[in-house]
Every structure is written in C-alpha cells, then in structure tokens.
Coordinates of N, CA and C in Angstrom, one line a residue:
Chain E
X1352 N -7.4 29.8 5.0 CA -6.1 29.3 4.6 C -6.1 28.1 3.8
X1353 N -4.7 27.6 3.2 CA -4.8 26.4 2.5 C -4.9 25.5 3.3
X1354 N -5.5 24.4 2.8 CA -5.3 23.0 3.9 C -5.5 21.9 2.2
X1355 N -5.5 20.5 3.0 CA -5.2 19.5 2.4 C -5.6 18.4 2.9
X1356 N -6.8 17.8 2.5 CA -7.7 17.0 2.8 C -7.4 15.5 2.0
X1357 N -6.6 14.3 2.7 CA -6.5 12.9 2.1 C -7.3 12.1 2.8
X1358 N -7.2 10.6 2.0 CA -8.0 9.4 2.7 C -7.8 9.3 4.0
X1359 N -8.3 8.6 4.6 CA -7.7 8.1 6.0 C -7.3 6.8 5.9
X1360 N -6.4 6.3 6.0 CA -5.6 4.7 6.3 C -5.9 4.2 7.6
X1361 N -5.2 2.9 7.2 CA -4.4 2.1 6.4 C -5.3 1.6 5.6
X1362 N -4.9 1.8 4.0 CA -4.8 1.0 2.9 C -4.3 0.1 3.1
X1363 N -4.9 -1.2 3.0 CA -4.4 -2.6 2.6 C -5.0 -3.1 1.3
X1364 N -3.6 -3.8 0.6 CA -4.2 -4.2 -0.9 C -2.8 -5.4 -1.0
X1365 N -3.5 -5.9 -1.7 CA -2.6 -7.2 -2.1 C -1.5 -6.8 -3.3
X1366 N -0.8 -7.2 -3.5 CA 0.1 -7.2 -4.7 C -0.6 -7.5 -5.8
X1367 N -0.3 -6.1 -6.9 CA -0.5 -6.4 -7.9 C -2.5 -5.2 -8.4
X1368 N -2.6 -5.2 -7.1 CA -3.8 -4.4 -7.2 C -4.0 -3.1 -7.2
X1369 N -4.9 -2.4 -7.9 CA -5.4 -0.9 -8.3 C -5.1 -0.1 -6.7
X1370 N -4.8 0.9 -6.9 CA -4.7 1.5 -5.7 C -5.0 3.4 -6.5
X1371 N -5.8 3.9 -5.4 CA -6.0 5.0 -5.4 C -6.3 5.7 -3.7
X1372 N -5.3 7.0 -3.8 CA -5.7 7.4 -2.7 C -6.3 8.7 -3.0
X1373 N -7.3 9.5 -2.1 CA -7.9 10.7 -2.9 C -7.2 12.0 -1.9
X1374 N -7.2 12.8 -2.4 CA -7.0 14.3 -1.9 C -7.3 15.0 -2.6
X1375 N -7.9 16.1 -1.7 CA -8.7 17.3 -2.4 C -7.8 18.5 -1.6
X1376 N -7.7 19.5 -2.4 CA -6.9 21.2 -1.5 C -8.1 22.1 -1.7
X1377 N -7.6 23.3 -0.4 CA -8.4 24.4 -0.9 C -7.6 25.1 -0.5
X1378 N -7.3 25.9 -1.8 CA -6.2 27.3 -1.7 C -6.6 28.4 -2.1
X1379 N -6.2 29.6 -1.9 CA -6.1 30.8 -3.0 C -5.6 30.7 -4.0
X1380 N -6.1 31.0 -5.2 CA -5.0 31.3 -6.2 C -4.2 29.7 -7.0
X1381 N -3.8 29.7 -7.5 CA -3.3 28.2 -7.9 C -2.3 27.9 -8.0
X1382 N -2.2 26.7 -7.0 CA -1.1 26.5 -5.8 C 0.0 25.5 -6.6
X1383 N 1.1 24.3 -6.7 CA 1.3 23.6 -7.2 C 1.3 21.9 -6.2
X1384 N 0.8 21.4 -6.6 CA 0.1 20.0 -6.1 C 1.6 19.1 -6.1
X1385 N 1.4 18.0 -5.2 CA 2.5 17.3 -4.9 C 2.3 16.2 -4.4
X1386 N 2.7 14.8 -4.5 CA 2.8 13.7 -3.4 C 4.3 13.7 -3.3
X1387 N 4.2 13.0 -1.9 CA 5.2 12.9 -1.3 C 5.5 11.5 -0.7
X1388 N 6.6 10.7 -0.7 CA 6.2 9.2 0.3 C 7.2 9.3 1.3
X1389 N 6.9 8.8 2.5 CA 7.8 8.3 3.0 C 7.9 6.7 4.0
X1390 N 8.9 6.1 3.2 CA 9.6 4.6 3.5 C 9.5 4.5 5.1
X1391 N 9.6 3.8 5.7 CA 9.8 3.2 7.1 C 11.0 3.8 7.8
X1392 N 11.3 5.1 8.5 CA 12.7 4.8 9.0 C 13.5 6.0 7.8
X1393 N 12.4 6.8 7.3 CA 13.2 7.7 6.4 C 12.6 8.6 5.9
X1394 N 13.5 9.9 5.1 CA 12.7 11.1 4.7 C 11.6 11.2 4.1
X1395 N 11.4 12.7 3.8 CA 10.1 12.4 2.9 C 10.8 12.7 1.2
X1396 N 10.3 11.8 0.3 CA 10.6 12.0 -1.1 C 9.6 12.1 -2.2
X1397 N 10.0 13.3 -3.2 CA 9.0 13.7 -3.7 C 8.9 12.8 -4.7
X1398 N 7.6 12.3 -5.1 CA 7.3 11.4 -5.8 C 6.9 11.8 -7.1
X1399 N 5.8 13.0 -7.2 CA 5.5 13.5 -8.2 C 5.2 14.7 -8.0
X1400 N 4.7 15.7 -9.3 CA 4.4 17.1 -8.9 C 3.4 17.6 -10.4
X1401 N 2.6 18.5 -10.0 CA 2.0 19.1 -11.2 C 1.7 20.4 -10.6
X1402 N 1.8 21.7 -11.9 CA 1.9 22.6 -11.6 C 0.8 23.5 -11.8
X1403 N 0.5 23.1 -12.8 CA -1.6 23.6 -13.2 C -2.5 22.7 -13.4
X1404 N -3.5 23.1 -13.7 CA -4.6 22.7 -14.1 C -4.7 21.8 -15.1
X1405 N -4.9 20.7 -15.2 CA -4.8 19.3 -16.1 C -3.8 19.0 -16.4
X1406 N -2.6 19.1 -15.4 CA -1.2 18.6 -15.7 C -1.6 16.9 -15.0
X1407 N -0.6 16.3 -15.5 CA -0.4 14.8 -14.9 C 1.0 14.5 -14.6
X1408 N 1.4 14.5 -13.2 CA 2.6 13.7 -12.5 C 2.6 12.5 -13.1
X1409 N 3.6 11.9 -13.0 CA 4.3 10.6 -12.9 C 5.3 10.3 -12.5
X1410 N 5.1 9.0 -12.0 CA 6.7 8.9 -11.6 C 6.8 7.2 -10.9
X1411 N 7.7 6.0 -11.6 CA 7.5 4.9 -10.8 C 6.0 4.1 -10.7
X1412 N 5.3 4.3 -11.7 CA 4.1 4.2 -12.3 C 2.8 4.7 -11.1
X1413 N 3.2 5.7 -10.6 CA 2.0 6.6 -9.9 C 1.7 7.6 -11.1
X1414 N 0.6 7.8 -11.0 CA 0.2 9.0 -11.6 C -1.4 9.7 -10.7
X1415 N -0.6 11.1 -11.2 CA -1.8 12.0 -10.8 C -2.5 13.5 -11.6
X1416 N -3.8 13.6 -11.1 CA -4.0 14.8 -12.3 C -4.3 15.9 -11.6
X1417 N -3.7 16.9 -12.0 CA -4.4 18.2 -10.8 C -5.4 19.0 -11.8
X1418 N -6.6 18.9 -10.9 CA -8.0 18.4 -11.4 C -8.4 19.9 -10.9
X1419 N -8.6 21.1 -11.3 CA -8.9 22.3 -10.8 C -10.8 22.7 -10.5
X1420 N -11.1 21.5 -11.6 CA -12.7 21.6 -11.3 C -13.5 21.1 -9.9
X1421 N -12.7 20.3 -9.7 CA -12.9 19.4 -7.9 C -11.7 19.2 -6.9
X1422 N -11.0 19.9 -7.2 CA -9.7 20.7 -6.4 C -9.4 19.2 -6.1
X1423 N -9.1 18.2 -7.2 CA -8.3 17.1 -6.5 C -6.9 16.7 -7.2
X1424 N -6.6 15.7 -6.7 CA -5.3 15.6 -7.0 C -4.9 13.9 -6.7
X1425 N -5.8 12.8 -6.8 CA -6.0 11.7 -6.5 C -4.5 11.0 -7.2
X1426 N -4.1 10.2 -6.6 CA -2.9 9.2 -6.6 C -3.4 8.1 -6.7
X1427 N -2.8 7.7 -7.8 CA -3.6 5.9 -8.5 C -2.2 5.5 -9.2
X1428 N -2.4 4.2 -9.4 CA -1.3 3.1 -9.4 C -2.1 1.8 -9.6
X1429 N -1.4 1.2 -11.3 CA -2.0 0.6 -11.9 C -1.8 -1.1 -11.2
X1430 N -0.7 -1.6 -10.8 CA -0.5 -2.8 -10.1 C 0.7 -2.2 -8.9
X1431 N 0.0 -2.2 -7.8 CA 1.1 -2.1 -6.7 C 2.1 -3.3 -6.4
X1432 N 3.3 -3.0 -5.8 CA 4.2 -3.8 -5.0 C 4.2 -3.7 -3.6
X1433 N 4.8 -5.2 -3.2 CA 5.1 -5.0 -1.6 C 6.3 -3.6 -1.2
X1434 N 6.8 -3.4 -2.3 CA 7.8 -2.3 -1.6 C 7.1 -0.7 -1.8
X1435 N 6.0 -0.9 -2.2 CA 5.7 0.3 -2.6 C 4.7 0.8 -0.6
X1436 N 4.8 -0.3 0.0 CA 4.2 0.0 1.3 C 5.1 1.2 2.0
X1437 N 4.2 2.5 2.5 CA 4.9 3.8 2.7 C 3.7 4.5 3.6
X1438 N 3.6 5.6 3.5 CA 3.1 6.8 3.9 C 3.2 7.5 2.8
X1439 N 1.9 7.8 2.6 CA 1.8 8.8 1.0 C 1.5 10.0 1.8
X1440 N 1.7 11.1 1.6 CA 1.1 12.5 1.7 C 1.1 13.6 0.7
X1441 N -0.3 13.7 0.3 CA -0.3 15.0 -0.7 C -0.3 16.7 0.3
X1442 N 0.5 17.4 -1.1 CA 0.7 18.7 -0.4 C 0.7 19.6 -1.6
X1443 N 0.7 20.8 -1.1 CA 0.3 21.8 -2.0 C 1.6 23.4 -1.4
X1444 N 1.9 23.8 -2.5 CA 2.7 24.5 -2.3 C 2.0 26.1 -2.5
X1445 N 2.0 27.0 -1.5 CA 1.8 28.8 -2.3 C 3.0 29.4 -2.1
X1446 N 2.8 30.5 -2.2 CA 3.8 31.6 -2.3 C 3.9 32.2 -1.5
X1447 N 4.6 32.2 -0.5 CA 4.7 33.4 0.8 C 5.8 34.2 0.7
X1448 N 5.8 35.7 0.0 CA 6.9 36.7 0.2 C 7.6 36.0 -0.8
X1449 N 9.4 35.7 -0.2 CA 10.1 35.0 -0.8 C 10.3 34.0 -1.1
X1450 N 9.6 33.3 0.0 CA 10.1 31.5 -0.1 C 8.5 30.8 -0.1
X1451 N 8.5 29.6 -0.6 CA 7.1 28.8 -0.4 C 7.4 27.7 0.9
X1452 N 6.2 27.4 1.3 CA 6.4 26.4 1.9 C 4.8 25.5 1.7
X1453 N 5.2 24.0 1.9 CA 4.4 23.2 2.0 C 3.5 23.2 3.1
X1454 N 2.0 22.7 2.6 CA 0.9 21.9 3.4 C 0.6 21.0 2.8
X1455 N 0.6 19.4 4.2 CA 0.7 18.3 4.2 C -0.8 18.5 4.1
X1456 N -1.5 17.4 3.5 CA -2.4 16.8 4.1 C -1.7 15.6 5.2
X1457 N -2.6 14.7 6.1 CA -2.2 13.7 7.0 C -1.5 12.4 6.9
X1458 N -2.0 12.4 5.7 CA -0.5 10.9 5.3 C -1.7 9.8 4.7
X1459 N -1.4 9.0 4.4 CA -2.2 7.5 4.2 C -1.3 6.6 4.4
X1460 N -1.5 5.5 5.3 CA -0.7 4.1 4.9 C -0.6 3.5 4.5
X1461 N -0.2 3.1 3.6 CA -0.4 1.5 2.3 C 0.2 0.4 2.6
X1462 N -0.5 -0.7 2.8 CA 0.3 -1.5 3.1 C 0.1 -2.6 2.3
X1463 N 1.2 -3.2 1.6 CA 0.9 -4.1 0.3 C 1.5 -5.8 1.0
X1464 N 0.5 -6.5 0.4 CA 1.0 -7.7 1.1 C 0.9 -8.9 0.1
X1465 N 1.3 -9.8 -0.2 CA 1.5 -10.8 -0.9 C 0.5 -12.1 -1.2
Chain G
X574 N 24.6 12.1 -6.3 CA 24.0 13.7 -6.3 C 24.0 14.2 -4.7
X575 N 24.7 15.5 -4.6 CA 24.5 15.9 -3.1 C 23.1 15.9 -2.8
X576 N 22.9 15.8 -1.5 CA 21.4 16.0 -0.9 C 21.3 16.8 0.3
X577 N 20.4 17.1 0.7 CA 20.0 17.8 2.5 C 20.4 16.9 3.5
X578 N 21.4 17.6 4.1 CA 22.4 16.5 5.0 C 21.9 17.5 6.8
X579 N 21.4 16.2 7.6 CA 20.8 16.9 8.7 C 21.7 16.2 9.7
X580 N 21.8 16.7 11.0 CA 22.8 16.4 11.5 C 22.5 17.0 12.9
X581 N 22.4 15.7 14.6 CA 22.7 14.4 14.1 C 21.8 13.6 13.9
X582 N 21.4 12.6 13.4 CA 20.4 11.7 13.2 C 19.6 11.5 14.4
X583 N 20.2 11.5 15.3 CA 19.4 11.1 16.8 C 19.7 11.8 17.7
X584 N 18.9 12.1 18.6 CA 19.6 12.7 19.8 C 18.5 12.6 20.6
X585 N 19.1 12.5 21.9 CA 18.7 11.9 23.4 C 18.4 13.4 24.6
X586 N 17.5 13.8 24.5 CA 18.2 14.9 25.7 C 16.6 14.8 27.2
X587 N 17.2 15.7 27.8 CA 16.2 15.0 29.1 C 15.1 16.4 29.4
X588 N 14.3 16.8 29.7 CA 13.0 18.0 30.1 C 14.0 18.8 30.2
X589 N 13.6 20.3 30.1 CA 14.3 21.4 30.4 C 16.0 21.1 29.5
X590 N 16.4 20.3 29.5 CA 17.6 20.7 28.3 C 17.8 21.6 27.0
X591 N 18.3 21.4 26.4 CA 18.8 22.5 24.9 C 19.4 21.9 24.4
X592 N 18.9 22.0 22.6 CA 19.1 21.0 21.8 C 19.4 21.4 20.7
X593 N 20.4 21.6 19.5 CA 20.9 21.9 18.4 C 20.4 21.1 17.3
X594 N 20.1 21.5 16.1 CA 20.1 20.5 15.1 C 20.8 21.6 13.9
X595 N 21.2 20.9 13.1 CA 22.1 21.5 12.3 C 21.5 20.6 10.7
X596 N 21.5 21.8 9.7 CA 20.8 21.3 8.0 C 21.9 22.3 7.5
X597 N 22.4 21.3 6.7 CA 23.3 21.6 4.9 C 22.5 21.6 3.8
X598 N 22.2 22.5 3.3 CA 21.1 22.7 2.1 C 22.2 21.8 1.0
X599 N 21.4 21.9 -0.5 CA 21.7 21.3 -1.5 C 22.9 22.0 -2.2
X600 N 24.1 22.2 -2.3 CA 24.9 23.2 -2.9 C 24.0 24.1 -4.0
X601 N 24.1 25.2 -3.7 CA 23.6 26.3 -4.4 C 22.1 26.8 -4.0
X602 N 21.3 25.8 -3.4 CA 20.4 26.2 -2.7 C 20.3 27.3 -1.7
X603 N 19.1 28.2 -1.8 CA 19.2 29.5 -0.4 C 18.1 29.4 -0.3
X604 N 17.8 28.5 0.3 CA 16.3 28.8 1.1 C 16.4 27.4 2.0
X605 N 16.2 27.5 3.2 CA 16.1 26.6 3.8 C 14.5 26.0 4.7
X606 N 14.0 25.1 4.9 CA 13.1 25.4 5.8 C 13.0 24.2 6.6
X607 N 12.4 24.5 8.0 CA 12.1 23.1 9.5 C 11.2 22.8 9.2
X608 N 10.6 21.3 9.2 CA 9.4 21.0 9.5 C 9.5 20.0 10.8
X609 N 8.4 19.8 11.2 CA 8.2 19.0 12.6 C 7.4 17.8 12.4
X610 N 7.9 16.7 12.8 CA 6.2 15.5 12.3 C 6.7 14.6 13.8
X611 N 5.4 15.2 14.5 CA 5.5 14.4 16.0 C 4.5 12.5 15.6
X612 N 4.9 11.9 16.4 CA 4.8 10.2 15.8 C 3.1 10.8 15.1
X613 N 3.4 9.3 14.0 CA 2.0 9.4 13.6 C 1.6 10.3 12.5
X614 N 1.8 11.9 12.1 CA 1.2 12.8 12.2 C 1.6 13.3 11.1
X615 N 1.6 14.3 10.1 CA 2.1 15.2 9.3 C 3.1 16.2 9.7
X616 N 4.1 16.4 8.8 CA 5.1 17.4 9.4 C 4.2 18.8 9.3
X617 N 4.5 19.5 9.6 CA 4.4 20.6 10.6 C 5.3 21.8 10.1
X618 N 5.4 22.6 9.1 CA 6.5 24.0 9.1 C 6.5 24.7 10.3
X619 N 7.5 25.3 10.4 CA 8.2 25.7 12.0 C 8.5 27.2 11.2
X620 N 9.9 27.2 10.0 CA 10.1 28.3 9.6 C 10.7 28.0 8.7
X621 N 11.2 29.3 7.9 CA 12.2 29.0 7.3 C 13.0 30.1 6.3
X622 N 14.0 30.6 5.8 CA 15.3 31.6 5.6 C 15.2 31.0 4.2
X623 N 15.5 32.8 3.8 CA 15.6 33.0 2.3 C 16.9 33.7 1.7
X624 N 18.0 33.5 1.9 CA 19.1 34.5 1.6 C 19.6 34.8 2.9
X625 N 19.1 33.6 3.4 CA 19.9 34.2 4.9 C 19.1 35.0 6.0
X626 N 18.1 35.1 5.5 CA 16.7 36.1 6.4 C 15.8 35.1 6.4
X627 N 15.5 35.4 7.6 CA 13.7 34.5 8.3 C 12.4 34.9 7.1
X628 N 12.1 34.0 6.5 CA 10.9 34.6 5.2 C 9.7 34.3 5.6
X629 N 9.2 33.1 6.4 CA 8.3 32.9 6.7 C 8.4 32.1 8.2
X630 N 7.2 32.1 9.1 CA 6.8 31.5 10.0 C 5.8 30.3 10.3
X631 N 6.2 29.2 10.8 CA 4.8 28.9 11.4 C 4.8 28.4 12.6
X632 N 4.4 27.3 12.9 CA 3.9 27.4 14.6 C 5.4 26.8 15.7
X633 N 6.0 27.4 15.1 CA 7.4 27.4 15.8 C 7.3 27.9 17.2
X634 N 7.4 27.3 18.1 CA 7.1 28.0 19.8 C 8.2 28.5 19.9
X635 N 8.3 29.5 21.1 CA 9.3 30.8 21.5 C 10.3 30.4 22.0
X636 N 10.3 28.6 22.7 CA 11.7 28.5 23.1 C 12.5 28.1 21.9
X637 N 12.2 28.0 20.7 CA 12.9 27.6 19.4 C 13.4 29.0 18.6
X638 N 14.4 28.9 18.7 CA 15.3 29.7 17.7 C 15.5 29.0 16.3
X639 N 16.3 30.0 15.3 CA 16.8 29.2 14.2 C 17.6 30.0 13.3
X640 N 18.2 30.3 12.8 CA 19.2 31.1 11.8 C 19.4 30.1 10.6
X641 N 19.9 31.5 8.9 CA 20.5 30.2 8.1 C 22.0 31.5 8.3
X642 N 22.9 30.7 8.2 CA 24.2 31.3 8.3 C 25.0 31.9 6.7
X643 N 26.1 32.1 6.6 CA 26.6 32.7 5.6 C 26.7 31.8 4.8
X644 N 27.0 30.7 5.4 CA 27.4 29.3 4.0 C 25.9 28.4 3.6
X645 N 24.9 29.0 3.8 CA 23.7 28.5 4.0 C 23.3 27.2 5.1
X646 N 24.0 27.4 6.0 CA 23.8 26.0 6.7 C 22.9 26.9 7.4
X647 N 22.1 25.5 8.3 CA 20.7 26.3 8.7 C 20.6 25.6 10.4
X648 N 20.7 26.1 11.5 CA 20.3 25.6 12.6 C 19.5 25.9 13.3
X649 N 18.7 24.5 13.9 CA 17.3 25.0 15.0 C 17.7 24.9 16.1
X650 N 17.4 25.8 17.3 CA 18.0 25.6 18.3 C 16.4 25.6 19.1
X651 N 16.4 24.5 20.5 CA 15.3 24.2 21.2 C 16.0 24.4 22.6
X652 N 15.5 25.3 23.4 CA 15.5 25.1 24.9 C 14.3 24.7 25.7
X653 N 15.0 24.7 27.0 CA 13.7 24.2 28.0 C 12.9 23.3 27.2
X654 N 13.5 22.1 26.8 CA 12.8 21.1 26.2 C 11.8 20.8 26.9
X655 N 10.6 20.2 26.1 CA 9.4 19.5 26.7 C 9.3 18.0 26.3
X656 N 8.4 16.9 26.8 CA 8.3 15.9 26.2 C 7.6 16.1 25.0
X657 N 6.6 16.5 24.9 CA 5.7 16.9 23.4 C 6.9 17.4 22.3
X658 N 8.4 17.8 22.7 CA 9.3 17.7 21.7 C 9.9 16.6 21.0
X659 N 9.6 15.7 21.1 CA 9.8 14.3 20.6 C 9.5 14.4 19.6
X660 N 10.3 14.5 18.5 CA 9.4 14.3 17.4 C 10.4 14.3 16.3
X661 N 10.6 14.2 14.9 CA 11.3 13.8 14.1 C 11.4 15.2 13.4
X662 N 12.7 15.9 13.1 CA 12.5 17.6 12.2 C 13.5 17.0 11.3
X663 N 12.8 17.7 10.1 CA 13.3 17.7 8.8 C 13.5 19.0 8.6
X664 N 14.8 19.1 7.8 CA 15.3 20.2 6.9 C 15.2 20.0 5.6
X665 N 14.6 20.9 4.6 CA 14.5 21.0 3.5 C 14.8 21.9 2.8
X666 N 15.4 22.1 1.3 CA 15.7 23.1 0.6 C 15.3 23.4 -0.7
X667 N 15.5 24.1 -1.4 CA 15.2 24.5 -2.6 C 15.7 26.0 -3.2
X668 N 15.6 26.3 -4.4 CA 16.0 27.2 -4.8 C 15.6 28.2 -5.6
X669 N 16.0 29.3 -5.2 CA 15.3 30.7 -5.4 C 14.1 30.7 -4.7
X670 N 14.1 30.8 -3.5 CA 13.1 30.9 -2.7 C 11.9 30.0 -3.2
X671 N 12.5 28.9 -3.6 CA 11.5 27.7 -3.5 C 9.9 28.0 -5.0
X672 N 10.7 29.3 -6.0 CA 9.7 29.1 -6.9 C 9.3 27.9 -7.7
X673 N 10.3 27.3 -7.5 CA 10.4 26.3 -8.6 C 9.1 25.0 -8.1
X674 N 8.6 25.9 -6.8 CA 8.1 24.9 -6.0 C 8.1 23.2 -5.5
X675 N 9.4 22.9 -5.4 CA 10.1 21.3 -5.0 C 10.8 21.9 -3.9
X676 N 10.4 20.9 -2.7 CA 11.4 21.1 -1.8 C 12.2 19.7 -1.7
X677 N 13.9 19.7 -1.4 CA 14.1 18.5 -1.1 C 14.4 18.7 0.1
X678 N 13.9 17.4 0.6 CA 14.3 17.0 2.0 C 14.6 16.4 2.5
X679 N 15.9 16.5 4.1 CA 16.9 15.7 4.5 C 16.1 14.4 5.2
X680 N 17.1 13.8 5.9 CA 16.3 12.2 6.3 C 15.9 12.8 7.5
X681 N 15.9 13.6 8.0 CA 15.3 14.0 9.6 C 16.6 13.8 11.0
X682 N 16.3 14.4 11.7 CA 17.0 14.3 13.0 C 16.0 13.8 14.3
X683 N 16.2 12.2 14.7 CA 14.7 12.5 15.7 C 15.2 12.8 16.8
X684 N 14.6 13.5 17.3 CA 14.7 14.0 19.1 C 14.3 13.2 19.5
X685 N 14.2 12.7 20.8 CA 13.6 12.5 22.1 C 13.7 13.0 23.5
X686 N 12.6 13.5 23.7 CA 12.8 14.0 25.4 C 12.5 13.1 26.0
X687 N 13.4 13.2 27.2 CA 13.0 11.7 28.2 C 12.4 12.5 29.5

C-alpha cells in the first residue's frame, strides 16, 4: 500500500534559519504529493502541492520538489519565522474508484524561536 | 471565500453515549471525506461519499456510521462511545471526486469521551 515516511521532530531552529524537513512516499503509479500545516488549535491547510515528477510547490516561501528518482518530496524554507512554528505533514494522494483520499505521513514539529 | 464548516466545534459526551458531527462541504463540492487525528498523531481516513454514495473506506469501526445527504452535508454518527474516541475529526472536501487532488479541510470538531 501507499505510505509516507517524514522526519521525526521537534525541529528546533532559531529565526531566520534554513529549515528542511524530508519525506519520502511509496506508491503505485504516480501519486500527487502534498504538505500540509497545521497552526496550534486548528485545521489542516494546504500549503503546497506538486503533481508530477520535477514539479516544484511553493507557497509562503516553502518550496518543494517531487523528486520521482528517490520518491521524495523534502520541504525547505530559506529563512524561517517564529510564526511559521506548526506541524508540517506530507501526504500523497491516489485514486480510489471515484474519490481520492490522503496518506499522512506523521507530522513534524517546528518550533521557531527568537 | 466559503470553506468546510464542521459542526460543533466541541463536544463533551461520557462512555457508551452517541455522538453526531455534522460537515458542509465547499458550495459545489461532492465529495466529502472524515479523517480522525487522536492527540499527537496523524489524521487517520475513516471514509468518505462521492455523489452522495460511500466511495471509499478506511479504518472506520462498526459503531460509526456516516452518510452525505442530498444538499451534500455530510454526517458521522458514533455510538457506544469509547475513551480511545477522543480525538479531533475533520471533514474535508473537494471536487469531482477529488481528481483535482486538493482536499480542503474544515477546522475539526474535537470529541472527548469522559
């Protein structure tokens, strides 16, 4: 089946610093890749999305590449903020019948401090 | 911009009770689906309706029902609650059975069993 393998947290990083979190999928077939965050106290929102093979998300200065040679899909961020501290989770979407549904990887926690 | 409106935000119920949660998809959205994220942990798909039909399953236990109705609202129904039902469900939507592969998703409803 598909699954969705991320770092384990908590990330801690100061303001202003490099941040990468990694995640690798293994699917059938080629899936469409996703992060997702979620804030303290709230849903989950999609942050970014790529749909093939060497596409690059962005969004809010994240970016990610879906990397089909090493099934990853790593989340990097050139200077973080304190508000950017969340729960990241990458996921991956297939096709079931009529509807798709998501697989999470476990989350990461980032926590950005000053 | 309308969004996934879940409903109610909170609720209190005690072992063995029955518990409603109620999801408004995105206007014009038909596909609805539950996820589950007990503390800590990754959400969890339960199920979720495509046109108003169950399209796919996942580890949704037997005391949990769910329907999406004619106006696309979508509700999970839980009896004979357990403590291990504690846990935060999100409704999410998208459209045309979710090819577009984005789901958006509501701010959650949390349970607690006491």
């Amino acid at each position: 089946g598909n699954s969705v393998t991320q770092m384990e947290g908590p990330v801690t990083l100061s303001e202003e610093a490099f941040l990468t979190i990694n995640c690798t999928y293994t699917a059938t077939g080629y899936p469409s890749l996703f992060w997702y965050v979620q804030y303290p106290g709230e849903g989950l929102q999609l942050l970014l999305k790529a749909t093939k093979a060497d596409d690059k998300g962005s969004n809010k200065g994240f970016e990610a590449t879906y990397r089909k040679e090493t099934t990853s899909f790593h989340l990097e961020k050139g200077s973080v903020q304190v508000s950017d501290s969340a729960v990241y989770f990458c996921a991956l979407v297939d096709y079931t019948g009529t509807a798709s549904k998501l697989t999470f990887g476990t989350g990461t926690r980032l926590q950005v401090t000053l | 911009a309308a969004g996934v409106i879940q409903s109610p935000r909170h609720l209190i119920k005690e072992k063995r009770e029955t518990a409603t949660l109620k999801c408004y998809p995105i206007p014009r959205h038909d596909t609805v689906y539950w996820y589950q994220q007990g503390p800590g942990q990754d959400p969890q798909f339960l199920i979720s309706f495509y046109e108003k039909m169950q399209s796919d399953k996942g580890s949704i236990p037997d005391r949990f029902s769910a329907q999406q109705f004619s106006d696309y609202h979508s509700e999970l129904n839980m009896s004979s609650l357990e403590l291990g039902d504690s846990a935060l469900y999100f409704c999410a939507s998208s459209l045309k059975g979710g090819r577009a592969g984005e789901l958006f998703f509501g701010e959650g409803s949390r349970l607690t069993v006491l």
